[in-house]
Every structure is written in structure tokens, then in C-alpha cells.
């Protein structure tokens, strides 16, 4: 056999195999995904969208629903009509409203989504940017009984990792009186309560900026082109369209905000000593428990001893023991530097 | 079921109280416990008023983690360990081979002839099981008996965690843990021991990566094959005065290819199959402690060497029997081994190998040490060179390189066969001892399967491409 | 060795073992030929295995590596006409997280109810090691602290007041340097004293700072106490429930936890006495 032919043939076969079986992005994985997009998925996505619109004071329309579930207007209308028959929603004079039954289903989906995100954050190693997409899949598969079990396993969490409240079994949802960062007055301290996880690309960028719920922010100034603000000890500049995805609540005025002084352990130079102020909320699950086990509780004195020849990790003296932490771990520990 | 109802209300109460206790209960509890621990420790420990000017631990740390000297020291130390192992193992290996193979085997044959064992029982027991086991022991035992205690001494002193510390940055880039440097190093001794050594990695994802890629560390059992083939086929390609150097470089090249694959496969795994596994990092650098030499040597011999050797023997015994039976059992007048060879020859051609090599790797799966003896035996068998070797279906090695070379060339070996055998020896499924150890350590059939088949598939791909490109240019 | 001047509540039977033979069997420990079971806990890299070897004469490899013993090693020794089985638990920093090692160690101490739990601590890093000691003392009140690596402490010019520590912790503390065989005889005696009820421990309880949490713990503990009056560690169980420990909740649901009490051993002792 001609070696050239066999080479080409083999290359093609391997390329095909990779295309087909590659996890997540392979043909097989994609086919499985689309196959699972059955009718009930469209219905549930529509319910979720209508519910979310009502909560945020927007009006759900046929167009907006069609946009969310990626179907044509006609197909969407047909699905909505079916749902009306099943008493999930009411359509009167162009207003689309959920019935009690519809709201219950919507809350179940939201609960499933947020619990699953919480699960991914606490008990797996998936990267933050992939949580939302995975939860979008799982929310249609989980049954109420499974959710109860999952909730118990996670210790009955009340919030998802983005700071969104998780409805309990009866659909009780704690609501925030939040506003977007763009509507905040300059120099008014506020706390991030939620990062909108849709669209995913914007969310990924917000995460990459190091933003997370619980952080204190202060707007420096905003123009139609860009929004400048302090958060987590750094100055951030974002396009308004992105900043709109950051939801904040005003802080009571009494709280003294020392935004700029918060330092991270990762920036402590060798030889210096610092006191642990807090572990960042982005440090979750077994990672957090491990750091706590090592004694990194607030008030602990930590001394940076020496760095690896590669610059990372760094060895820290923590309660008498020498522990090496990687840069990204150390960056999740807020410290107050001690005078030498 | 009744119990369910009896205590459900209690758990309900607990659930409600959890709201009162708050979300960060765990954090608070740890804080309280550590606060208490700090109070108690403060009350009972008196520290010296002044820090001693000379802190031995700190001084050692400054040297071993020095940006320049740290790496140099590390390379020197490990070169030393490997050099002592390789040069020190040759002599006792020779003794054991003389004792078990040159003297023990004929003696046993005489004994069996004396008590009149039937030929097939004599064959299975002595030519098969005994010989395979003796081979494994004489090749495997001496290097392990030297390598493991040396490694253990470094470990007991507290040096190895610093190696992990120094190298973590490199491993991090491929999604792995710095401690994998150590399980990999251990893998150069023996992959089964390397897999066990991954226990020090406590993050699930990184530990699986270390287990699956450990096979790419060229183990003890494979070094002799590499060295033999490189010196016979590659050393002869260059002028005589460069022969030794060229073959040594070829072997080192294969080992480095293994290191490269370790990183590449780690990188791939952490981004595909293992993405969802939990990943945490923690590395404690314990205080240095003077190692107690004799006890360390004793315990590491007991713990590691004997343990691994025992497992290898358990697998070599049945393999010996299978090899003998395959060579001597016949179907339609032709031995089973020859049937297999004929069947696998076309596949072998695609991979730049041949049927004999593939059969040898199938029957010698328990230990890489017996691959070469099996290959030699199979060549004699299939080319019907009745006078060479030690008899039908008896594994052997030849004293002189020239004889071995001519035998292999008779078996149709070319430079390509040699190169691809070296590659395939590096990239193929782990030996059965290691596979069993992987199953024991992961407790998962899935990961055992992945760890076994991934390298095999990769080996096929790499040898295939090398062979076809070779055919393309060399005709 | 008496640790406190308070009135001692007499045990139901001063010299009879407390371990739960049935549960130990489930955990893979056969107690047929043994009088007492001793668990060996401790942080990684504190010389736990060295202590184990010194007690049993076994040669288990003891590496200077955090997290060396994986799984469990067992051995035994005779002391003062009693036969002790000793179980080496995996080295852990804590018992509150959910790693596999911690689960093994925790389950053994909780469900196996060893007659004595020896906690090996590194005298040079006491603060960090006391974290585990305090946690173990929430589960069992039959413990001995082996203050190991005293030779290292001396090398670093640290003075550790073991009497003070024993008073504070409420359990015997034995200073030792297991590598050199120092303090092994004292440790044996302390183990035997606790096992035979000659020493009664009053272990330190963790102080909880937050009043809200404090109240929650007290309330839950009271309910647990009502439900299972014989449960020796209701406060710890309360803490675990508040931490959302699924396993402990499951153990309550299945009744496994409810069985853990002294009553059984007392009735066993009564049976033995009658026969």
C-alpha cells in the first residue's frame, strides 16, 4: 500500500474521531445536546423568561420569548398556545402572564438551575465560566425529589454562586431591591449582589475582571462610552453595556469603606508579615475548607517566606508550619499588612 | 422506615436552626477552634526571646529553592541517584542472572529429568514459569533495591517536597500538581511504585492525571530493552567512535519524549476528561529531619521493593506458563504463537514493527523485562533455526551483541523496526502489575481502562506515523 | 494520674471496655482476641507512624511527607496483662471537611468508639495540631495526647509545659520523642490508665463566640440529649448537623447514631457479670 495514502487516510480517521468524540464540543456531544432540546425544554425556557421579565419589571413579548428559545415567531406562538391550554399562562390583550401553576414550574426551573450552579461551584472542579451553560442543560432534567436531595447534600444553600437567591421547595424567593451599577451615583459605596450570567460572554468577562457578589464597589464616573469604578481594591473600566449586568445594593452609610487598602496575600513580598482579614467568597468548596483547615482564619498572622524559583508558588509560614500556596490561591485571601 | 419518621422532626429542627446559625457557620467554627488552639498553645509554649541568628532549616531552604542553585542541585542529586542505581545494579544483576538462569535453570532441568517429569509439565513449570520469574527478579530486583532506598532517604530528609515546590510552576502549566514530579521520578524506577506514590497528591483531579500519565516515565524494566536495541541498531549507524554516544543519546531521547508526553497528556486530560474533577492545591514543606539511614533502607526494602517485586512475581508466573504454552501448544501442526504472529504481521507492518514484537508485547504484558527474551525465542521459533537459543519455547538472551544482531536481522529487523520498538516500548499499555495497582488506587474500572488504553492507542498512532513517513522517504 | 479535683462521676464499670464491638466489626476490626482498641490520630507528618511502630514493634515506613499513611494500619501490644489492638488512622489536619481520609478517621472515632484515642501532636507546631486535638475531644472523652517531637522542640529552643497543657485540655499529655524511644513507657501507662478507667478525662469543649450560633447549638444539643440521652457527644453531633453534615444526618435517620451509647456496654458488662 502506498504510504502516502495510508498517511492521509489515518490523518482523516484521527481527525474525524477527534471531531466526533471530543468532550463538550465534539459532534457526539453536540448531537446529545440538541436531542435533549425537546418541546418541554422550550416550554420551560419560555416560563423562565416570562418569570424573570416580570420580576425585573419588563414586559415579556412574543418576540422576546422567541429570541430566548431560538425559534421562529410562528413556532413560538404555537408553543405558547399549547401552554395556555395547559393552564401555564394567560394571554390577554398582548399581555403574557403566568398562572399559579406556571409560576410554580418557573420557580422549579430556577431552583434547579441555581442549585446545580451551586453544586458545580462546591463539589466539582469545573471552571466558573462553564457553570451557567451546564446548569442550562441540567435544569430541564432534574426532578423536584432530586433537587431536594441535592439541596440536602449541599447543606440547603440559600444563594447560588452568583449571589442569586435559590427558591426553596415551596417557591419562596428572597428578592433584592437592587439597581444596576450604571444607575449608581458617583462615590456612593454599594455592594454587588448579583452578576447577570446571561449573555455568557459578558459574564465571563466580569468574572475575569475579578468581580463577585459581596464585593464593595464605588463608582468613579460614567460616560456613554465607559464606566469607571473601584471594586476589590482595583480600578475597573467597563463598557456601560457590561456594567449593566452588575447589580448592586446601596450600603448603609455608617459602614466605613476601605476599598483601597485591601491587599491580597499574593502581593505580600517575601519577608513581610500580614494578618488575614478574610477569605474571598470566590474561594469555595473543598478549596475553602482546606485553607481553613490549614489555619487561615481571620486574624491569623502569615509570613511570606520564600518563592519557588519559577516565582510561583510561594511558601508562607502559617501557624508554625511552612505551607506553599499558588498565586491564585493567595489572591483569594485578603490581608492587612503588619508593620515590620 | 419507622426510624425515618421518628427522627425526621429532629432533622427538621436542625435545618431551621441552620438558618439561625448562618451561611458561614463552617468558617466561624473553624475560626473559633483555631482561636482556642492559639490560646492554649500560647499558655503552654514558651518561645525563645530572640530568634536564633542561624536557622538551619531556613538556610537549607534558601539553598535548595535558590533560583539557580536550586535547580542545579536538583539535577545533580537526581543524576547521582540514577547513576548509582544504574551502575550499582549491573553487577548484582549479573550475579542473579548467573545464579538463576545459567546455573539454576540447567540444574532444575536435570532434577526434573531425574524424577522423570513429563515433558509438558517440565516445560510449563521450568521453561515457562520459573524462567520468566527468574528473569523478572534478576532484572528488576537490584535496581529497585538501590533506587528505592536512595529515594526514600531524600524523602525522609524532607527534600522531596522542596522538589515539588521548585517544579510546581512547570506542572501547573499543564494542569498538574508539582508533586507529580515525584511520582514521575518514582515511575522511572517502577510505574507501579510511581502510581502508589501519587497518594501524596490529595487533589482528585491532579492525582488522576499523575496516575494516568505515570506510564510515560520510562521504567526500569524498559531501560534494558532501550539500551540493547539502541546499541545494536542505532550505534552502528554512526562511526564507531561515536557509537556509544549516539545510542546513549537515543535512549535519553526516548526518556525525554516520555517526559514531554507526560506534560502534553496532562495538559490534554486536565482540559477534557478531567475538567469536572475537584482540584485543590496544597503543599506542606515539612521541617528537615536527619534521616536514620539503616532503618530507612530496611523499611524501604520491605515496604516498596519487596512489595512491588512480589506483585511482579505473581504476574510473571502465569505469564511464563502462557508463553511456553503458546510456543509449544499447536493447532494443525503449527504453534499457537506462530498463528498469532501470522495474524498480527500485517498490523505490525503498518506500525513499522512485526507480528513477533506484537505477540511478545501481548504475552509479556506482566513485565517489560521479558519482552526481549520472548522476542528472541519467537524469532527462533518462527524462522525454525533449531540450533539457536535454548530449545523450543524457551526464553533466552545471547552473550554477544553481534549474535543477537544477526538473529534479529534474520527475523527481518531493520533500523525502522528498532526505532519503532523503542517508541512502542515507551508508549504502550502499562504492565499488568501497574494496571492492577492503578485499579487498586483509583478503585475505578473507567480510569483503569483509560490509563491502559490511552497509551496503547497513542503508541499505535505514533509508530504508525513514523513507519509510514519512513516508508514514504526510504521507499 | 488525676487530672482534676472535681468530683468524679463513676463509670458504670470502671474497667470494662467502651468500644462498640459490632460497629468495629463493620469497620473491619476484629476484636475477638483483644481487650481494648486504641485509635491513633494526628496531623500528617507528626511522627504518628513512628509512634505506631514504637508501640507495636512493626516496621511501617514512616516518611517525612505530609499524608503518608493512606488507609489504615493495625497492630497490637500487651501491657499490664491486657491486650490492646491499635489502629493507625490516616493523618488529617481536621475532621470537619469532607475528604476521604478525614471520613475514615472520623467514622472510626465516632462509630468504633475506641477505648482510647491517642492524638499525636508535633510539639514544635502546637497551635496547628491543637486544632485536631480539640476536634477529637469533641467526639470522644477518652483520649491521650502524645506530645511528640520534643527533641525537635528542644532543638528550636521551645519549652512546652505539658502539665499546663494537660490541665487545659483535660486529658493526659505525654511528652515524647518517639524516634529515640523517649516517653513510650509513659504513653503506654497513660493509655492503660484511660482504658481501665483509672484516669477520667474532662476534655475541653470548643467555645463558640457568636451568640446566635451558641443558642442554636445549645437548643439542638438539648433536643439531641432528649432523644438520645446516652449519646456521649451530643454537642459535637449538634455542631455537625448545623454544619450540614449529610452523613451525620443519615446516621441519625438510620438509627445508627442512636445506638451509640454507653447503655449497650453496660448491659454487656452486666451479662458478663451474670454468666
Coordinates of N, CA, C and O in Angstrom, one line a residue, chain A residues 151-303:
Chain A
X151 N -30.2 19.6 47.3 CA -30.1 20.7 48.3 C -29.6 20.2 49.6 O -28.8 20.9 50.3
X152 N -30.1 19.0 50.0 CA -29.6 18.5 51.3 C -28.1 18.2 51.3 O -27.4 18.5 52.2
X153 N -27.7 17.6 50.2 CA -26.3 17.3 50.0 C -25.4 18.5 50.1 O -24.3 18.5 50.7
X154 N -25.9 19.6 49.6 CA -25.1 20.9 49.6 C -25.3 21.6 50.9 O -24.8 22.8 51.1
X155 N -26.1 21.1 51.9 CA -26.4 21.8 53.1 C -27.4 22.9 53.0 O -27.2 24.0 53.5
X156 N -28.4 22.7 52.2 CA -29.5 23.6 52.0 C -29.1 25.1 51.7 O -29.3 26.0 52.5
X157 N -28.4 25.3 50.6 CA -27.8 26.6 50.4 C -29.0 27.6 50.1 O -30.0 27.2 49.6
X158 N -28.7 28.8 50.3 CA -29.7 29.8 50.1 C -29.4 30.7 48.9 O -30.3 31.4 48.4
X159 N -28.2 30.7 48.4 CA -27.8 31.5 47.3 C -27.0 30.7 46.3 O -26.2 29.9 46.7
X160 N -27.1 31.1 45.0 CA -26.2 30.4 44.1 C -24.9 31.2 44.0 O -24.8 32.3 44.7
X161 N -23.9 30.7 43.4 CA -22.6 31.3 43.4 C -22.5 32.7 42.8 O -21.6 33.4 43.1
X162 N -23.6 33.1 42.1 CA -23.6 34.5 41.6 C -24.3 35.4 42.5 O -24.4 36.6 42.2
X163 N -24.7 34.9 43.7 CA -25.4 35.7 44.6 C -26.9 35.8 44.4 O -27.7 36.5 45.1
X164 N -27.4 35.0 43.5 CA -28.9 34.9 43.3 C -29.5 34.0 44.3 O -29.0 33.0 44.6
X165 N -30.6 34.4 44.9 CA -31.3 33.5 45.9 C -31.8 32.3 45.2 O -32.3 32.3 44.1
X166 N -31.7 31.2 45.9 CA -32.3 29.9 45.4 C -33.7 29.8 46.1 O -33.8 29.8 47.3
X167 N -34.7 29.6 45.3 CA -36.0 29.5 45.9 C -36.1 28.2 46.6 O -35.4 27.2 46.3
X168 N -36.8 28.1 47.7 CA -36.9 26.8 48.4 C -38.0 26.0 47.8 O -38.5 26.4 46.8
X169 N -38.3 24.9 48.4 CA -39.1 23.9 47.8 C -40.5 24.5 47.5 O -41.1 24.2 46.5
X170 N -41.0 25.4 48.4 CA -42.3 26.0 48.2 C -42.3 27.2 47.2 O -43.3 27.8 47.0
X171 N -41.1 27.4 46.7 CA -41.0 28.5 45.7 C -40.8 29.9 46.3 O -40.8 30.9 45.7
X172 N -40.5 29.9 47.6 CA -40.2 31.2 48.3 C -38.9 31.7 47.8 O -37.9 31.0 47.7
X173 N -38.9 33.0 47.4 CA -37.7 33.6 46.8 C -37.4 34.9 47.5 O -38.3 35.7 47.7
X174 N -36.2 35.0 48.0 CA -35.8 36.2 48.6 C -35.4 37.2 47.6 O -34.6 37.0 46.8
X175 N -36.1 38.4 47.5 CA -35.8 39.3 46.4 C -35.0 40.5 47.0 O -35.0 40.9 48.1
X176 N -34.2 41.0 46.1 CA -33.3 42.1 46.4 C -33.9 43.4 45.8 O -34.5 43.4 44.8
X177 N -33.7 44.5 46.5 CA -34.1 45.8 45.9 C -32.8 46.3 45.3 O -32.2 47.3 45.8
X178 N -32.5 45.7 44.1 CA -31.2 46.1 43.6 C -31.3 47.0 42.4 O -32.3 47.2 41.8
X179 N -30.2 47.7 42.1 CA -30.1 48.5 40.9 C -28.9 48.1 40.1 O -28.0 47.5 40.7
X180 N -28.8 48.6 38.9 CA -27.6 48.2 38.1 C -26.5 49.3 38.5 O -26.8 50.4 38.9
X181 N -25.2 48.9 38.2 CA -24.1 49.7 38.6 C -24.2 51.1 37.8 O -23.8 52.1 38.4
X182 N -24.7 51.0 36.6 CA -24.8 52.3 35.8 C -25.7 53.3 36.4 O -25.5 54.5 36.2
X183 N -26.7 52.9 37.2 CA -27.6 53.9 37.8 C -27.1 54.4 39.2 O -27.8 55.2 39.8
X184 N -25.9 53.9 39.6 CA -25.4 54.3 40.9 C -24.8 55.7 40.8 O -24.2 56.1 39.8
X185 N -25.0 56.5 41.9 CA -24.3 57.8 41.9 C -22.9 57.6 42.2 O -22.4 56.7 42.9
X186 N -22.1 58.6 41.7 CA -20.6 58.5 41.9 C -20.3 58.6 43.4 O -21.0 59.3 44.1
X187 N -19.3 57.9 43.8 CA -18.8 57.9 45.2 C -19.7 57.4 46.2 O -19.5 57.6 47.4
X188 N -20.8 56.7 45.8 CA -21.7 56.1 46.8 C -21.3 54.6 46.9 O -21.3 53.9 45.9
X189 N -20.9 54.2 48.1 CA -20.5 52.8 48.3 C -21.7 51.9 48.1 O -22.8 52.2 48.6
X190 N -21.5 50.8 47.4 CA -22.6 49.8 47.3 C -22.0 48.4 47.3 O -20.7 48.3 47.1
X191 N -22.8 47.4 47.4 CA -22.3 46.1 47.4 C -22.9 45.3 46.2 O -24.1 45.4 45.9
X192 N -22.1 44.6 45.5 CA -22.5 43.8 44.4 C -23.4 42.6 45.0 O -22.9 41.9 45.9
X193 N -24.6 42.5 44.5 CA -25.4 41.4 45.0 C -25.6 40.3 43.9 O -26.0 39.2 44.1
X194 N -25.3 40.7 42.6 CA -25.6 39.8 41.6 C -24.9 40.2 40.3 O -24.8 41.3 40.0
X195 N -24.3 39.1 39.7 CA -23.8 39.3 38.3 C -24.7 38.6 37.4 O -24.8 37.4 37.5
X196 N -25.2 39.3 36.4 CA -26.1 38.6 35.5 C -25.3 37.6 34.7 O -24.3 38.0 34.1
X197 N -25.8 36.3 34.6 CA -25.0 35.3 33.9 C -25.4 35.1 32.5 O -25.0 34.2 31.9
X198 N -26.2 36.0 32.0 CA -26.5 36.0 30.6 C -26.3 37.4 30.0 O -26.7 38.3 30.6
X199 N -25.8 37.6 28.8 CA -25.1 36.6 28.0 C -23.8 36.1 28.6 O -23.2 36.8 29.4
X200 N -23.4 34.9 28.2 CA -22.3 34.2 28.8 C -21.0 34.9 28.6 O -20.1 35.0 29.5
X201 N -20.8 35.5 27.4 CA -19.5 36.1 27.1 C -19.3 37.3 28.1 O -18.2 37.5 28.6
X202 N -20.4 38.1 28.3 CA -20.3 39.2 29.2 C -20.0 38.7 30.6 O -19.1 39.3 31.3
X203 N -20.7 37.7 31.0 CA -20.4 37.2 32.4 C -19.0 36.7 32.5 O -18.3 37.0 33.5
X204 N -18.5 36.0 31.5 CA -17.1 35.5 31.6 C -16.1 36.7 31.8 O -15.2 36.6 32.5
X205 N -16.4 37.8 31.1 CA -15.6 38.9 31.2 C -15.6 39.6 32.6 O -14.6 40.0 33.2
X206 N -16.8 39.6 33.2 CA -17.0 40.1 34.5 C -16.2 39.3 35.5 O -15.6 39.8 36.4
X207 N -16.3 38.0 35.3 CA -15.5 37.1 36.2 C -14.1 37.3 36.0 O -13.3 37.4 37.0
X208 N -13.7 37.5 34.8 CA -12.2 37.7 34.5 C -11.7 39.0 35.2 O -10.6 39.1 35.5
X209 N -12.6 39.9 35.3 CA -12.3 41.2 36.0 C -12.1 41.0 37.5 O -11.6 41.9 38.2
X210 N -12.5 39.8 38.0 CA -12.3 39.6 39.4 C -13.5 40.1 40.2 O -13.4 40.3 41.4
X211 N -14.6 40.2 39.6 CA -15.8 40.7 40.3 C -16.6 39.5 40.8 O -16.7 38.5 40.2
X212 N -17.2 39.7 42.0 CA -18.1 38.7 42.5 C -19.1 39.3 43.5 O -18.8 40.3 44.1
X213 N -20.2 38.6 43.7 CA -21.2 39.2 44.7 C -20.6 39.3 46.1 O -19.8 38.4 46.5
X214 N -20.9 40.3 46.8 CA -20.4 40.6 48.1 C -19.3 41.6 48.1 O -19.0 42.3 49.1
X215 N -18.7 41.9 46.9 CA -17.7 42.9 46.8 C -18.3 44.3 47.0 O -19.5 44.5 46.6
X216 N -17.5 45.2 47.5 CA -18.0 46.6 47.7 C -17.5 47.4 46.5 O -16.3 47.3 46.1
X217 N -18.3 48.2 45.9 CA -17.9 48.9 44.7 C -18.2 50.4 45.0 O -19.1 50.8 45.8
X218 N -17.5 51.2 44.3 CA -17.7 52.7 44.3 C -17.5 53.2 42.9 O -16.5 53.0 42.3
X219 N -18.5 53.9 42.4 CA -18.5 54.4 41.1 C -17.6 55.6 41.0 O -17.7 56.5 41.9
X220 N -16.6 55.7 40.1 CA -15.8 56.9 40.0 C -16.5 57.8 39.0 O -16.5 59.0 39.2
X221 N -16.9 57.3 37.9 CA -17.5 58.2 37.0 C -18.0 57.3 35.8 O -17.5 56.2 35.5
X222 N -19.1 57.8 35.1 CA -19.5 57.1 33.9 C -19.9 58.0 32.8 O -20.3 59.1 33.0
X223 N -19.6 57.5 31.6 CA -19.9 58.3 30.4 C -20.6 57.3 29.5 O -20.6 56.1 29.8
X224 N -21.1 57.7 28.4 CA -21.8 56.8 27.5 C -20.8 55.7 27.0 O -21.2 54.7 26.5
X225 N -19.5 56.1 27.0 CA -18.5 55.1 26.5 C -18.0 54.1 27.5 O -17.8 53.0 27.2
X226 N -17.8 54.6 28.7 CA -17.3 53.7 29.7 C -17.7 54.1 31.1 O -18.0 55.2 31.4
X227 N -17.6 53.0 32.0 CA -17.9 53.2 33.4 C -16.7 52.8 34.2 O -16.1 51.8 34.0
X228 N -16.3 53.8 35.0 CA -15.1 53.5 35.9 C -15.5 53.4 37.3 O -16.3 54.1 37.8
X229 N -15.0 52.3 37.9 CA -15.4 52.1 39.3 C -14.3 51.4 40.1 O -13.4 50.7 39.5
X230 N -14.3 51.5 41.4 CA -13.4 50.7 42.3 C -14.2 49.5 42.7 O -15.3 49.5 43.1
X231 N -13.5 48.3 42.7 CA -14.0 47.1 43.3 C -12.9 46.2 43.7 O -11.9 46.1 42.9
X232 N -12.9 45.6 44.9 CA -11.9 44.7 45.3 C -10.5 45.3 45.3 O -9.5 44.6 45.0
X233 N -10.4 46.6 45.6 CA -9.1 47.2 45.7 C -8.5 47.5 44.3 O -7.3 48.0 44.2
X234 N -9.2 47.4 43.2 CA -8.7 47.7 41.9 C -9.7 48.6 41.2 O -10.9 48.6 41.5
X235 N -9.1 49.4 40.3 CA -9.9 50.2 39.4 C -10.3 49.4 38.2 O -9.5 48.7 37.6
X236 N -11.6 49.4 37.9 CA -12.1 48.7 36.7 C -12.7 49.7 35.7 O -13.3 50.7 36.1
X237 N -12.5 49.4 34.4 CA -13.2 50.2 33.4 C -14.0 49.2 32.5 O -13.4 48.3 32.0
X238 N -15.3 49.5 32.4 CA -16.1 48.6 31.6 C -17.0 49.4 30.7 O -17.3 50.6 30.9
X239 N -17.4 48.8 29.6 CA -18.4 49.4 28.7 C -19.7 49.4 29.5 O -20.0 48.5 30.2
X240 N -20.6 50.5 29.3 CA -21.8 50.5 30.0 C -22.7 49.3 29.8 O -23.3 48.8 30.8
X241 N -22.6 48.7 28.6 CA -23.5 47.6 28.4 C -23.1 46.4 29.3 O -23.9 45.5 29.6
X242 N -21.8 46.4 29.6 CA -21.3 45.3 30.5 C -21.7 45.7 32.0 O -22.1 44.8 32.8
X243 N -21.4 46.9 32.3 CA -21.7 47.3 33.7 C -23.2 47.2 34.1 O -23.5 47.0 35.2
X244 N -24.0 47.2 33.0 CA -25.4 47.0 33.3 C -25.7 45.6 33.9 O -26.8 45.4 34.5
X245 N -24.8 44.7 33.7 CA -25.0 43.4 34.2 C -24.6 43.2 35.6 O -24.6 42.1 36.2
X246 N -24.1 44.3 36.2 CA -23.7 44.2 37.6 C -24.8 44.8 38.5 O -25.1 46.0 38.3
X247 N -25.4 44.0 39.3 CA -26.4 44.6 40.2 C -25.9 44.9 41.6 O -25.2 44.0 42.1
X248 N -26.3 46.0 42.1 CA -25.7 46.4 43.4 C -26.9 46.9 44.3 O -27.9 47.2 43.9
X249 N -26.6 46.8 45.7 CA -27.5 47.5 46.6 C -26.7 48.5 47.3 O -25.4 48.4 47.5
X250 N -27.3 49.6 47.8 CA -26.6 50.7 48.5 C -26.2 50.1 49.9 O -26.9 49.4 50.5
X251 N -25.1 50.6 50.3 CA -24.6 50.2 51.7 C -25.2 51.3 52.6 O -25.3 52.4 52.3
X252 N -25.5 50.8 53.8 CA -25.9 51.8 54.8 C -24.7 52.8 55.0 O -23.6 52.3 55.0
X253 N -25.0 54.0 55.2 CA -23.9 55.0 55.2 C -22.9 54.8 56.3 O -21.8 55.3 56.2
X254 N -23.3 54.2 57.4 CA -22.4 54.1 58.5 C -21.1 53.3 58.2 O -20.1 53.5 58.8
X255 N -21.3 52.4 57.3 CA -20.2 51.5 57.1 C -19.0 52.2 56.5 O -19.1 52.8 55.4
X256 N -17.9 52.2 57.2 CA -16.7 52.8 56.7 C -16.1 51.9 55.6 O -15.9 50.7 55.8
X257 N -15.9 52.4 54.4 CA -15.4 51.6 53.3 C -13.9 51.8 53.1 O -13.5 53.0 52.8
X258 N -13.1 50.8 53.3 CA -11.7 51.0 53.0 C -11.4 50.1 51.8 O -10.8 49.1 51.9
X259 N -11.9 50.6 50.7 CA -11.7 49.9 49.4 C -10.3 49.7 49.0 O -9.8 48.7 48.6
X260 N -9.6 50.8 49.1 CA -8.3 50.8 48.5 C -7.2 50.1 49.3 O -6.1 49.8 48.8
X261 N -7.4 49.9 50.6 CA -6.4 49.4 51.4 C -6.4 47.9 51.4 O -5.4 47.3 51.9
X262 N -7.4 47.2 50.9 CA -7.5 45.8 50.9 C -6.4 45.2 50.1 O -6.3 45.4 48.9
X263 N -5.5 44.4 50.7 CA -4.5 43.8 49.9 C -4.7 42.3 49.9 O -5.4 41.8 50.7
X264 N -4.1 41.7 48.9 CA -4.2 40.2 48.8 C -2.9 39.6 49.3 O -1.8 40.2 49.0
X265 N -3.0 38.4 49.8 CA -1.8 37.7 50.2 C -0.8 37.5 49.1 O 0.4 37.5 49.3
X266 N -1.4 37.3 47.9 CA -0.5 37.1 46.7 C 0.5 38.3 46.5 O 1.5 38.1 45.8
X267 N 0.2 39.5 47.0 CA 1.1 40.6 46.7 C 2.0 40.9 47.9 O 2.8 41.8 47.9
X268 N 2.0 39.9 48.9 CA 2.9 40.1 50.0 C 4.3 39.7 49.6 O 4.5 38.5 49.3
X269 N 5.3 40.6 49.8 CA 6.7 40.2 49.3 C 7.3 39.3 50.4 O 7.0 39.4 51.6
X270 N 8.2 38.5 50.0 CA 8.9 37.6 50.9 C 9.5 38.4 52.1 O 10.1 39.5 51.9
X271 N 9.4 37.9 53.3 CA 9.9 38.5 54.5 C 8.8 39.4 55.2 O 9.0 39.6 56.4
X272 N 7.8 39.8 54.5 CA 6.8 40.6 55.1 C 5.7 39.7 55.9 O 5.5 38.6 55.5
X273 N 5.1 40.4 56.9 CA 4.1 39.7 57.6 C 2.8 40.4 57.5 O 2.7 41.6 57.4
X274 N 1.7 39.6 57.5 CA 0.4 40.2 57.4 C -0.6 39.4 58.2 O -0.4 38.3 58.6
X275 N -1.8 40.1 58.4 CA -2.8 39.4 59.2 C -4.0 39.1 58.2 O -4.3 40.0 57.4
X276 N -4.5 37.9 58.3 CA -5.6 37.5 57.4 C -6.8 38.3 57.8 O -7.2 38.4 58.9
X277 N -7.5 39.0 56.8 CA -8.7 39.7 57.0 C -9.9 38.8 56.7 O -10.8 38.6 57.5
X278 N -9.9 38.1 55.6 CA -11.0 37.3 55.2 C -10.5 36.4 54.0 O -9.6 36.7 53.3
X279 N -11.3 35.3 53.8 CA -11.1 34.5 52.6 C -12.2 35.0 51.7 O -13.3 35.2 52.0
X280 N -11.8 35.3 50.4 CA -12.7 35.8 49.4 C -13.8 34.8 49.2 O -13.6 33.6 49.3
X281 N -15.0 35.3 48.9 CA -16.1 34.3 48.7 C -15.9 33.5 47.4 O -16.6 32.5 47.2
X282 N -15.0 33.9 46.5 CA -14.8 33.1 45.3 C -14.0 31.9 45.7 O -13.8 31.0 44.8
X283 N -13.5 31.8 46.9 CA -12.8 30.6 47.3 C -13.8 29.7 48.0 O -14.3 30.0 49.0
X284 N -14.2 28.6 47.2 CA -15.3 27.8 47.7 C -15.0 26.3 47.9 O -13.9 25.9 47.5
X285 N -16.0 25.6 48.4 CA -15.9 24.2 48.4 C -14.7 23.6 49.1 O -14.3 24.2 50.2
X286 N -14.2 22.6 48.6 CA -13.1 21.9 49.3 C -11.8 22.8 49.4 O -11.1 22.7 50.3
X287 N -11.7 23.7 48.4 CA -10.6 24.6 48.4 C -10.6 25.5 49.7 O -9.7 25.7 50.4
X288 N -11.8 26.0 50.0 CA -12.0 26.9 51.2 C -11.8 26.1 52.4 O -11.1 26.5 53.3
X289 N -12.4 24.9 52.5 CA -12.3 24.1 53.7 C -10.8 23.8 53.9 O -10.3 23.7 55.1
X290 N -10.1 23.5 52.9 CA -8.7 23.1 53.0 C -7.9 24.3 53.6 O -7.1 24.2 54.6
X291 N -8.1 25.5 53.1 CA -7.4 26.7 53.6 C -7.8 26.9 55.1 O -6.9 27.3 55.9
X292 N -9.0 26.7 55.4 CA -9.4 26.9 56.8 C -8.8 25.9 57.7 O -8.3 26.2 58.8
X293 N -8.7 24.6 57.2 CA -8.0 23.6 58.0 C -6.6 23.9 58.2 O -6.0 23.5 59.3
X294 N -6.0 24.6 57.3 CA -4.6 24.9 57.5 C -4.4 26.1 58.5 O -3.3 26.4 58.8
X295 N -5.5 26.6 58.9 CA -5.5 27.7 59.9 C -5.5 29.1 59.4 O -5.2 30.0 60.0
X296 N -6.0 29.2 58.1 CA -6.1 30.6 57.5 C -7.4 31.2 57.9 O -8.2 31.5 57.0
X297 N -7.6 31.4 59.2 CA -8.8 32.1 59.6 C -8.5 33.5 59.9 O -7.4 33.9 60.0
X298 N -9.6 34.4 59.8 CA -9.3 35.8 60.0 C -8.5 36.1 61.3 O -8.8 35.4 62.3
X299 N -7.6 37.0 61.3 CA -6.8 37.3 62.4 C -5.5 36.5 62.5 O -4.6 36.9 63.3
X300 N -5.3 35.5 61.6 CA -4.1 34.7 61.6 C -2.9 35.5 61.1 O -3.1 36.2 60.1
X301 N -1.8 35.4 61.7 CA -0.6 36.0 61.1 C 0.0 35.1 60.1 O 0.2 33.9 60.4
X302 N 0.4 35.7 59.0 CA 1.0 34.9 57.9 C 2.3 35.6 57.5 O 2.3 36.9 57.3
X303 N 3.3 34.9 57.3 CA 4.6 35.5 56.9 C 5.0 34.9 55.6 O 5.0 33.6 55.4

